[in-house]
PDB file of C-alpha atoms and ligand atoms in Angstrom:
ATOM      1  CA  UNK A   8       1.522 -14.005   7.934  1.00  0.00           C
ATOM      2  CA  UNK A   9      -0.885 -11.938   5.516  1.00  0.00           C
ATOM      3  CA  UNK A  10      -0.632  -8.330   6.057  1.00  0.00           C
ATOM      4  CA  UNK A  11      -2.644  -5.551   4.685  1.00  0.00           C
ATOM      5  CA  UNK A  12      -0.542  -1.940   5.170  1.00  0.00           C
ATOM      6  CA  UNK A  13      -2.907   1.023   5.290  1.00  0.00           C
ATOM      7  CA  UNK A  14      -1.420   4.702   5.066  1.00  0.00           C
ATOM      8  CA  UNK A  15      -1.383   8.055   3.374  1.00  0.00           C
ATOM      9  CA  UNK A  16       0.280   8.365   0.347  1.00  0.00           C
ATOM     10  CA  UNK A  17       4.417   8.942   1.885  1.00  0.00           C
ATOM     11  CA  UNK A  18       2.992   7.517   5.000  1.00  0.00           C
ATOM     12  CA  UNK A  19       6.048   4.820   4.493  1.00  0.00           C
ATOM     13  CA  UNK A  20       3.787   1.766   3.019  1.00  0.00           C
ATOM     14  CA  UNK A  21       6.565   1.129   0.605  1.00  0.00           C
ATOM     15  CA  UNK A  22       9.479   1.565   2.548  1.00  0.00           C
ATOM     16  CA  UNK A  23       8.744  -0.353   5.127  1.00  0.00           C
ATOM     17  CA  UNK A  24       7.122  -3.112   3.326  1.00  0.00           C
ATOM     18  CA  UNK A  25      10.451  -4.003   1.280  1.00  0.00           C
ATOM     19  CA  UNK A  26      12.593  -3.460   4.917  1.00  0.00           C
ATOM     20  CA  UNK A  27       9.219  -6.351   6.128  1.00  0.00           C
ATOM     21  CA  UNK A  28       9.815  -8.472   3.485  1.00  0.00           C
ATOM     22  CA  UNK A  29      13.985  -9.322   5.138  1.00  0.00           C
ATOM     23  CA  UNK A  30      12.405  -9.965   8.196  1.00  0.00           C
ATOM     24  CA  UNK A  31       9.700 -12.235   7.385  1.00  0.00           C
ATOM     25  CA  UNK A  32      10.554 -13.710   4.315  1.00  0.00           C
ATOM     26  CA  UNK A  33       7.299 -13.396   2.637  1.00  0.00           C
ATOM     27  CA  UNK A  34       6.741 -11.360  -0.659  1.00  0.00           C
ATOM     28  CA  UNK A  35       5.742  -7.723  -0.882  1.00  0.00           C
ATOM     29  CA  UNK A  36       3.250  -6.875  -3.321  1.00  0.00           C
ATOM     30  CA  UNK A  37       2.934  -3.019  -4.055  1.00  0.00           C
ATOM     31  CA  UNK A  38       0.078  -2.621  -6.803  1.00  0.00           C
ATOM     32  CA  UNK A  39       1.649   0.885  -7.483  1.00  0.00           C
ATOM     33  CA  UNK A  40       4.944  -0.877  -8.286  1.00  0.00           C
ATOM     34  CA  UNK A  41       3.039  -3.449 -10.192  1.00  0.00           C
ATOM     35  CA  UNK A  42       1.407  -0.555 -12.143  1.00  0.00           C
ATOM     36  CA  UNK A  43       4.840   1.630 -12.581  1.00  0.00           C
ATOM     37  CA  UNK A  44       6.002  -1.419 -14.407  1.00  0.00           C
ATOM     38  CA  UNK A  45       3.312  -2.282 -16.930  1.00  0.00           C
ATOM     39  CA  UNK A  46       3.541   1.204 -17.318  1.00  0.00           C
ATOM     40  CA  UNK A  47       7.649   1.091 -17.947  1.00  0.00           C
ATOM     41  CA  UNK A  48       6.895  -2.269 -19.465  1.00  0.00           C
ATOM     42  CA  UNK A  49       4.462   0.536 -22.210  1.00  0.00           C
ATOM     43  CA  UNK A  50       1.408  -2.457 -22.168  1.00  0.00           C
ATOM     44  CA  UNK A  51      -1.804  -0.608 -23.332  1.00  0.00           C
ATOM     45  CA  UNK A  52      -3.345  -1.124 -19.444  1.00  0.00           C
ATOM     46  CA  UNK A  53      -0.115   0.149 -18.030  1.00  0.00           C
ATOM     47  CA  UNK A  54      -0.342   3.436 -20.415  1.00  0.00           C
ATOM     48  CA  UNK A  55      -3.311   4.074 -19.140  1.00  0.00           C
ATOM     49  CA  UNK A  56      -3.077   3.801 -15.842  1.00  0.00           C
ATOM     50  CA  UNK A  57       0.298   6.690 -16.295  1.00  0.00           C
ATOM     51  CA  UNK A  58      -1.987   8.794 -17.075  1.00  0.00           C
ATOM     52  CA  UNK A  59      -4.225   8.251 -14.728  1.00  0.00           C
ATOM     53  CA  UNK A  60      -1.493   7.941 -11.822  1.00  0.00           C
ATOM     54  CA  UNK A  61       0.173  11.473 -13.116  1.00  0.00           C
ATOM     55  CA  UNK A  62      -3.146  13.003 -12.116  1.00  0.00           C
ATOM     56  CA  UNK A  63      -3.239  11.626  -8.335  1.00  0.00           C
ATOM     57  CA  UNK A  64      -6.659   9.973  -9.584  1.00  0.00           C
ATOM     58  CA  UNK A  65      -7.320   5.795  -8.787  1.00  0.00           C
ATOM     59  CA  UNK A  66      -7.011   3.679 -11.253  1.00  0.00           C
ATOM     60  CA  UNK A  67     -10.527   1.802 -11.919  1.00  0.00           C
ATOM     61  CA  UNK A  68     -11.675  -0.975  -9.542  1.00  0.00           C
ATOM     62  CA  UNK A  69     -11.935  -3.462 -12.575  1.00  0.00           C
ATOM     63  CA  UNK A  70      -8.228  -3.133 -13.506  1.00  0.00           C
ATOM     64  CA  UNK A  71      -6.981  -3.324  -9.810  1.00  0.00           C
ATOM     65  CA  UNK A  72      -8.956  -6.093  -8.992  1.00  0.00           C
ATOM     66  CA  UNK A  73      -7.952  -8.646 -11.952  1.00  0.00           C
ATOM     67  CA  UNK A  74      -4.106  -7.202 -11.129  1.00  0.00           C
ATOM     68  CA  UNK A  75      -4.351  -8.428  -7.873  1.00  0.00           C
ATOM     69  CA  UNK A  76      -5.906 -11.599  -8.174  1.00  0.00           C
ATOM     70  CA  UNK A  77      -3.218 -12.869 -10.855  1.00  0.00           C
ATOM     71  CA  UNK A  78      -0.959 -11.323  -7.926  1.00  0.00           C
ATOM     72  CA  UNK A  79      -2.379 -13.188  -5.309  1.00  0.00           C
ATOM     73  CA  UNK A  80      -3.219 -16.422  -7.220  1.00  0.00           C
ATOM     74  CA  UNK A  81       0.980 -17.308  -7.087  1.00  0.00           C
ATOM     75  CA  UNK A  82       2.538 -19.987  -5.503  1.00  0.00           C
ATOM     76  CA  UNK A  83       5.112 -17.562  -3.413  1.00  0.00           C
ATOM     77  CA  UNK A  84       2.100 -16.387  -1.456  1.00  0.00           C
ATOM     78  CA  UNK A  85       1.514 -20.017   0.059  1.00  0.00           C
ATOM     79  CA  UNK A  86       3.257 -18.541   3.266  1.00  0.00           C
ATOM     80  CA  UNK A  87       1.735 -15.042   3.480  1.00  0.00           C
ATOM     81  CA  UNK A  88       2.092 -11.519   1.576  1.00  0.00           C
ATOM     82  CA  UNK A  89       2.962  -8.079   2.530  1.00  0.00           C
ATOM     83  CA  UNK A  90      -0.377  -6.254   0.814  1.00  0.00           C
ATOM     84  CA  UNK A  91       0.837  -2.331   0.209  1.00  0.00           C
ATOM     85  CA  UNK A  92      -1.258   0.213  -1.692  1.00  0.00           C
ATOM     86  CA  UNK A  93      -4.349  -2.508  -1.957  1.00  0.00           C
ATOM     87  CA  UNK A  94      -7.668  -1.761  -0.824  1.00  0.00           C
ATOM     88  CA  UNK A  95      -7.623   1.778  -1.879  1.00  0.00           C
ATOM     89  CA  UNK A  96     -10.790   2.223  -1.527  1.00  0.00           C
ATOM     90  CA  UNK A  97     -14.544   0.042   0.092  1.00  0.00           C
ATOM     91  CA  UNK A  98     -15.484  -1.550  -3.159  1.00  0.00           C
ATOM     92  CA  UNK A  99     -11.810  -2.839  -3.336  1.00  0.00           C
ATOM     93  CA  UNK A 100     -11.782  -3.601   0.526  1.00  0.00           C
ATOM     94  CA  UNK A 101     -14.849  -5.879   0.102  1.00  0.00           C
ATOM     95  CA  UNK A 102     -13.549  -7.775  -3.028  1.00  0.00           C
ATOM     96  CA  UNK A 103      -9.641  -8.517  -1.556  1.00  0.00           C
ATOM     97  CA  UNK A 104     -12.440 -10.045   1.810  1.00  0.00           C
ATOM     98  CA  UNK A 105     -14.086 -11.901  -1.306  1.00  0.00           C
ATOM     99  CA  UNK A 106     -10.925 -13.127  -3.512  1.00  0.00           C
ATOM    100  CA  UNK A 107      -8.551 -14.056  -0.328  1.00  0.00           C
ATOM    101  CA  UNK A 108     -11.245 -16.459   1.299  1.00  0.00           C
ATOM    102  CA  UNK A 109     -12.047 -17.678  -2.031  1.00  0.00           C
ATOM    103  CA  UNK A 110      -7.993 -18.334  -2.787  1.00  0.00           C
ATOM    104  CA  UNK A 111      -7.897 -19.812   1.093  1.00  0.00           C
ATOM    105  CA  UNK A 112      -5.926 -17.271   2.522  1.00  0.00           C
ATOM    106  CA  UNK A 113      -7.428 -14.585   4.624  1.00  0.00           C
ATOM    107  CA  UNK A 114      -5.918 -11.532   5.526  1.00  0.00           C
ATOM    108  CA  UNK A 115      -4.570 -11.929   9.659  1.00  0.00           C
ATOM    109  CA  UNK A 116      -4.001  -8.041  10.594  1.00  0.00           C
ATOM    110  CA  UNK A 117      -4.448  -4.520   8.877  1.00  0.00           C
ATOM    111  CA  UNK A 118      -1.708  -1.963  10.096  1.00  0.00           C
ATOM    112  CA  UNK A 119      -2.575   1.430   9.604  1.00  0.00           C
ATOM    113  CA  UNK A 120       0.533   3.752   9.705  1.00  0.00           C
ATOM    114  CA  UNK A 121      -0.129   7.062  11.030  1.00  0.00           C
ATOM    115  CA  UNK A 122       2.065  10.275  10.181  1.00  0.00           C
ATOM    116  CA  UNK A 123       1.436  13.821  10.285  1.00  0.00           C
ATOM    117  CA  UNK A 124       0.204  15.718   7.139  1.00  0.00           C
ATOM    118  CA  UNK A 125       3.158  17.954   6.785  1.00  0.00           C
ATOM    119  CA  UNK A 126       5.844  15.422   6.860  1.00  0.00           C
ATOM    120  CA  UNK A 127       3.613  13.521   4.132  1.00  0.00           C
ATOM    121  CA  UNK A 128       4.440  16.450   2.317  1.00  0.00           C
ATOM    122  CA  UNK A 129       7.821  17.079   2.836  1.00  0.00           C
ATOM    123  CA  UNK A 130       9.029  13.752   2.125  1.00  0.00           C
ATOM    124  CA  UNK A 131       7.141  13.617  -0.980  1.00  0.00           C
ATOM    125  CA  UNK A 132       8.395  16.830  -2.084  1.00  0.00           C
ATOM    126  CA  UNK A 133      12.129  15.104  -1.117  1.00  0.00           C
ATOM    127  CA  UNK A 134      11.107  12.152  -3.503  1.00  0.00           C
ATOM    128  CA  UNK A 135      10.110  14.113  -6.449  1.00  0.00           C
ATOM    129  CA  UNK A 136      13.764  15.657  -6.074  1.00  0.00           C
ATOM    130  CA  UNK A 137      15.639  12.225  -5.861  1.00  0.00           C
ATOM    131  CA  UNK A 138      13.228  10.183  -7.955  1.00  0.00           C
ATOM    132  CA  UNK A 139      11.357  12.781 -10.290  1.00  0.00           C
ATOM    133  CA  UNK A 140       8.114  10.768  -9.828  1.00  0.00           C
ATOM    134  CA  UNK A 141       5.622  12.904 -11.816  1.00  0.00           C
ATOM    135  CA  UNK A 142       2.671  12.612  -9.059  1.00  0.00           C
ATOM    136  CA  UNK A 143       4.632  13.520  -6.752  1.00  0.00           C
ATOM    137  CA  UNK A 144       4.523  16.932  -7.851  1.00  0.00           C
ATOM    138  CA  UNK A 145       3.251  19.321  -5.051  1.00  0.00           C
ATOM    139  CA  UNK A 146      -0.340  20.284  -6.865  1.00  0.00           C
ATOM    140  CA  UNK A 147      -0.670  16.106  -7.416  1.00  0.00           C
ATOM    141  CA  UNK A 148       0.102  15.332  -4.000  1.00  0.00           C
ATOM    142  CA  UNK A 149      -2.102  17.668  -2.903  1.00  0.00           C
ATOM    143  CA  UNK A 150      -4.739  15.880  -5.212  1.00  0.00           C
ATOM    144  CA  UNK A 151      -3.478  12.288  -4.043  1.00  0.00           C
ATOM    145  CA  UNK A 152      -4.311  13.221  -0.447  1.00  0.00           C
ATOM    146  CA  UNK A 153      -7.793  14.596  -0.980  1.00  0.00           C
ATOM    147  CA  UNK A 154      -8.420  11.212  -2.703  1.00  0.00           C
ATOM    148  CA  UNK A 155      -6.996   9.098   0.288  1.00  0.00           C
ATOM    149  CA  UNK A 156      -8.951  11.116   2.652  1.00  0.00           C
ATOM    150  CA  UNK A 157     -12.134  10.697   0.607  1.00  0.00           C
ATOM    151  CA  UNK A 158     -12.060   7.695  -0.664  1.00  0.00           C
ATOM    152  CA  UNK A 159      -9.181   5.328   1.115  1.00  0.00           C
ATOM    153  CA  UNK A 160      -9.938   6.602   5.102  1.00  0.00           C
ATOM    154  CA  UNK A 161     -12.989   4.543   4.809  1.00  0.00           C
ATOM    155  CA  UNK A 162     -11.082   1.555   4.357  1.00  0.00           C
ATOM    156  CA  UNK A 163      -9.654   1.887   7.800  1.00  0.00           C
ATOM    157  CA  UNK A 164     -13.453   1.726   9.674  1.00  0.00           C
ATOM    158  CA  UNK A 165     -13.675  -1.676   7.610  1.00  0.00           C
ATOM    159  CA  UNK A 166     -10.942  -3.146   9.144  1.00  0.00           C
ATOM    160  CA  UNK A 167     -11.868  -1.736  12.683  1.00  0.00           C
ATOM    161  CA  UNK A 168     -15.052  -3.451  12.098  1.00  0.00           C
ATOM    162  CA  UNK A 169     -13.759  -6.857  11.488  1.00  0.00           C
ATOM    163  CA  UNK A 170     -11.794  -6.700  14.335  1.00  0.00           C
ATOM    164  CA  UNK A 171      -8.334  -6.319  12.263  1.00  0.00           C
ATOM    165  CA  UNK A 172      -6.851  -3.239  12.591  1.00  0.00           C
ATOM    166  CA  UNK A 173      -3.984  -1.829  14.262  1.00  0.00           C
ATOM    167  CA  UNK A 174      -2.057   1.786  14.199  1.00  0.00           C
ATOM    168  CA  UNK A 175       1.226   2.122  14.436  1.00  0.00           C
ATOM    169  CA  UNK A 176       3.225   5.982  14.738  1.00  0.00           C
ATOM    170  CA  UNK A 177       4.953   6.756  11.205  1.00  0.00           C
ATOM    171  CA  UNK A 178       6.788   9.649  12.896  1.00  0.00           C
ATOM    172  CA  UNK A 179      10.474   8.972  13.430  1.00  0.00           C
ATOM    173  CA  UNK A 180      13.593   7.262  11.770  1.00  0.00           C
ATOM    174  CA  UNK A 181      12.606   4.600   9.547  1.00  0.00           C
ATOM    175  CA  UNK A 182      14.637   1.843  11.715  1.00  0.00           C
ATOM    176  CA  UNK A 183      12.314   3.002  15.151  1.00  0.00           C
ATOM    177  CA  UNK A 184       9.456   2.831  12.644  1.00  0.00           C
ATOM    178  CA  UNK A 185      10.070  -1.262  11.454  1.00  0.00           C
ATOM    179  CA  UNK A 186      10.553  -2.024  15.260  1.00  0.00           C
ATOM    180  CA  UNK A 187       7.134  -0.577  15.851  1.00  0.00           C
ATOM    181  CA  UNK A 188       5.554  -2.706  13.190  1.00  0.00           C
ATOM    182  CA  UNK A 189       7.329  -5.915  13.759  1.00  0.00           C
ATOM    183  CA  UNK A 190       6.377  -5.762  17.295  1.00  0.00           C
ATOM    184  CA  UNK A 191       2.772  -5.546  17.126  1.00  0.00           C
ATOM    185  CA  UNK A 192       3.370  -8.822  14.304  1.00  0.00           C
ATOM    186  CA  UNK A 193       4.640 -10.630  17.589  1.00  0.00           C
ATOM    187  CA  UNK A 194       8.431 -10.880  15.241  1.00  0.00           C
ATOM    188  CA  UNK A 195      11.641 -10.081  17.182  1.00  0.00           C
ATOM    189  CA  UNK A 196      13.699 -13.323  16.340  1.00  0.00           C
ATOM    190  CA  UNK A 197      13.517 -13.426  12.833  1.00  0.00           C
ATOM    191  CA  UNK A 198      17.056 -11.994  11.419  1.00  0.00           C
ATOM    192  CA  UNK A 199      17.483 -10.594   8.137  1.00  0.00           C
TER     193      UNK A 199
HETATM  194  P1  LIG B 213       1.836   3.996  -4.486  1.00  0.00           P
HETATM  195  O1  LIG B 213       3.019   3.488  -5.211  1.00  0.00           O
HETATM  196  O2  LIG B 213       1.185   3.072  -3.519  1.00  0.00           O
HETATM  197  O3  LIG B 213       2.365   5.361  -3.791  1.00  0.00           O
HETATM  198  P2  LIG B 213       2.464   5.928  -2.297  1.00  0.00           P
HETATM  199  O4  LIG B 213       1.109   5.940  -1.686  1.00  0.00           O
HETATM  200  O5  LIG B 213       3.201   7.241  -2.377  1.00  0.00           O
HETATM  201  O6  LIG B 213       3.320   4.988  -1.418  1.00  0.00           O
HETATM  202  P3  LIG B 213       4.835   4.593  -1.494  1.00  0.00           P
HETATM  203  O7  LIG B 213       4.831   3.234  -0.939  1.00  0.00           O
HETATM  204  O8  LIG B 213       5.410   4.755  -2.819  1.00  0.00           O
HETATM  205  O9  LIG B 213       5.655   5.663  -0.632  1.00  0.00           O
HETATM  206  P4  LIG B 213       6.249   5.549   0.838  1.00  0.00           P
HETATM  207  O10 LIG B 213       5.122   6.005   1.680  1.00  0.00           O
HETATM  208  O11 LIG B 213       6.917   4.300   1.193  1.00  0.00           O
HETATM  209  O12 LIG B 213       0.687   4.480  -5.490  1.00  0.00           O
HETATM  210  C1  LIG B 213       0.942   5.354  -6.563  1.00  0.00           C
HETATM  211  C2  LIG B 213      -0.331   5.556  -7.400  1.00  0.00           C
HETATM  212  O13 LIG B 213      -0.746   4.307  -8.028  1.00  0.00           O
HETATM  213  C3  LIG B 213      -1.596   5.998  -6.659  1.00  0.00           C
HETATM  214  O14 LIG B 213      -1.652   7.402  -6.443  1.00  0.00           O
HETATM  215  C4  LIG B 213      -2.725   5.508  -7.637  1.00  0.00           C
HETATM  216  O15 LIG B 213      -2.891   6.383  -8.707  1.00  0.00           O
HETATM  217  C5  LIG B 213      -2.170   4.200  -8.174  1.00  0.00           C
HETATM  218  N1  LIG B 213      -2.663   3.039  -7.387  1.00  0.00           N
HETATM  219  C6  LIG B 213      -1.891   2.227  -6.592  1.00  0.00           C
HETATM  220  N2  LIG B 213      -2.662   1.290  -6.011  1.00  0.00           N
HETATM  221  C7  LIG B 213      -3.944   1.505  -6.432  1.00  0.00           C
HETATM  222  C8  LIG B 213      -5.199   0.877  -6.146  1.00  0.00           C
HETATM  223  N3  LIG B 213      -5.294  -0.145  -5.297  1.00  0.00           N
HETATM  224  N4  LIG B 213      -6.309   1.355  -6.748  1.00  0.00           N
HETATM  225  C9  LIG B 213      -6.246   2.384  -7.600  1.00  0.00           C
HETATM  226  N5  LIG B 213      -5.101   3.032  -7.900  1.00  0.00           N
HETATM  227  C10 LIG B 213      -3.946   2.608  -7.315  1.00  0.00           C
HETATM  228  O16 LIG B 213       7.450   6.614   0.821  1.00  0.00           O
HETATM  229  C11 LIG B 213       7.339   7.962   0.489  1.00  0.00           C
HETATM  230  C12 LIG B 213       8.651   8.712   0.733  1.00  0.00           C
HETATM  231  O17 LIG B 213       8.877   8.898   2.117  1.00  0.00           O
HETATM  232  C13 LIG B 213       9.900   7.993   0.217  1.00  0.00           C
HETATM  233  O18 LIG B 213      10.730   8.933  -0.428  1.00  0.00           O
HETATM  234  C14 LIG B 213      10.584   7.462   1.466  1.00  0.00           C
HETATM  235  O19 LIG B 213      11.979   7.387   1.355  1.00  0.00           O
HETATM  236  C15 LIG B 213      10.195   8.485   2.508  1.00  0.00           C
HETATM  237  N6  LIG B 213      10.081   7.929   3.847  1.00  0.00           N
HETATM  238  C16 LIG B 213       9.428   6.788   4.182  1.00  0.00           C
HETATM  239  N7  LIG B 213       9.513   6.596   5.523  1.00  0.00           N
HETATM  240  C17 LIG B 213      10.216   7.669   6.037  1.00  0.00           C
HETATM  241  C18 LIG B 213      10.625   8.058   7.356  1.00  0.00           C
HETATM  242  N8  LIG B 213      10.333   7.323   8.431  1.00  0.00           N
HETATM  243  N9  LIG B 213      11.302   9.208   7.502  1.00  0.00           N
HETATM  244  C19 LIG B 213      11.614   9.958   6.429  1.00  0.00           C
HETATM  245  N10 LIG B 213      11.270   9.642   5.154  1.00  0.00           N
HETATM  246  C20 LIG B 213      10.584   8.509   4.957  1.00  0.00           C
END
């Protein structure tokens, strides 16, 4: 099962993704975890991309792209991949197409999650309370979300277009929210 999850920043890509992951015992891969470590990890690409993070900006298409593809490249990924935070963006929609047909596995279904704008923002502002994330600062959220609608939203039209996509609600308990997921993946039967 190769997933692509679409959503706003706080739309609950992450969270759900690592609750996914019990259920269908296939890896998630979350390039802004992969970028919070080489970043932790203080490699020269990881220091830049803090800075570039802190700001709410993308990091460049180059840098994502070669992440990835070491990513994807892995032999844990022979029986699918939860993708979460990857394409961000059309030029990075069209190379993932590009790279997974050339590494033989195609992505099967693009879930959008859907939530309201305001309770992006209040659980954001509850994360930068528990977890001090620096862009999750109200003035970089704000800047995170003009990004996503600018530049990630047309993402979503791609995957319409090759007949991929599906929504799902984001609104409600996280629980109702993994139900809603695993039941447009067909998955009621696999226990954690
Ligand atoms: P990400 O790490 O992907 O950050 P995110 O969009 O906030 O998603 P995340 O998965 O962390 O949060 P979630 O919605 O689960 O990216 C961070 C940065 O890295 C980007 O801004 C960018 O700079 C860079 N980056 C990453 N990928 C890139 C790419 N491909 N190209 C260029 N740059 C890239 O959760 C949010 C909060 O909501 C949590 O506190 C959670 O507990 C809470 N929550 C979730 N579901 C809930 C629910 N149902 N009810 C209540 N709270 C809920």
């Amino acid at each position: 099962m190769r997933i692509v999850l679409l959503g706003a920043p706080g739309s609950g890509k992450g969270t759900q993704a690592a609750l996914m992951v019990e259920r269908l015992g296939v890896p998630h891969i979350s390039t802004g975890v992969l970028l919070r470590n080489a970043a932790k990890r203080g490699t020269r690409l990881g220091l830049k991309a803090k800075s570039i993070i802190d700001r709410g900006e993308l990091v460049p298409d180059a840098i994502m792209s070669d992440m990835i593809e070491e990513r994807l490249s892995r032999d844990d990924v022979a029986n699918g991949f939860i993708l979460d935070g990857y394409p961000r963006n059309l030029a990075q929609a069209k190379s993932l197409d590009e790279m997974l047909e050339r590494l033989g596995h195609p992505a099967d279904i693009a879930i959008q999650i859907d939530v309201d704008p305001e309770q992006i923002i209040k659980r954001l502002a509850g994360r930068a309370e528990q977890e001090g994330r620096a862009d999750d600062s109200e003035e970089v959220v704000r800047n995170r979300m003009r990004v996503y609608h600018e530049k990630t939203a047309p993402v979503i039209d791609y995957y319409a277009s090759r007949g991929l996509l599906t929504h799902v609600l984001g609104d409600g308990s996280i629980d109702v929210i993994l139900e809603r997921i695993l039941s447009v993946l067909n998955v009621d039967n696999l226990v954690s």
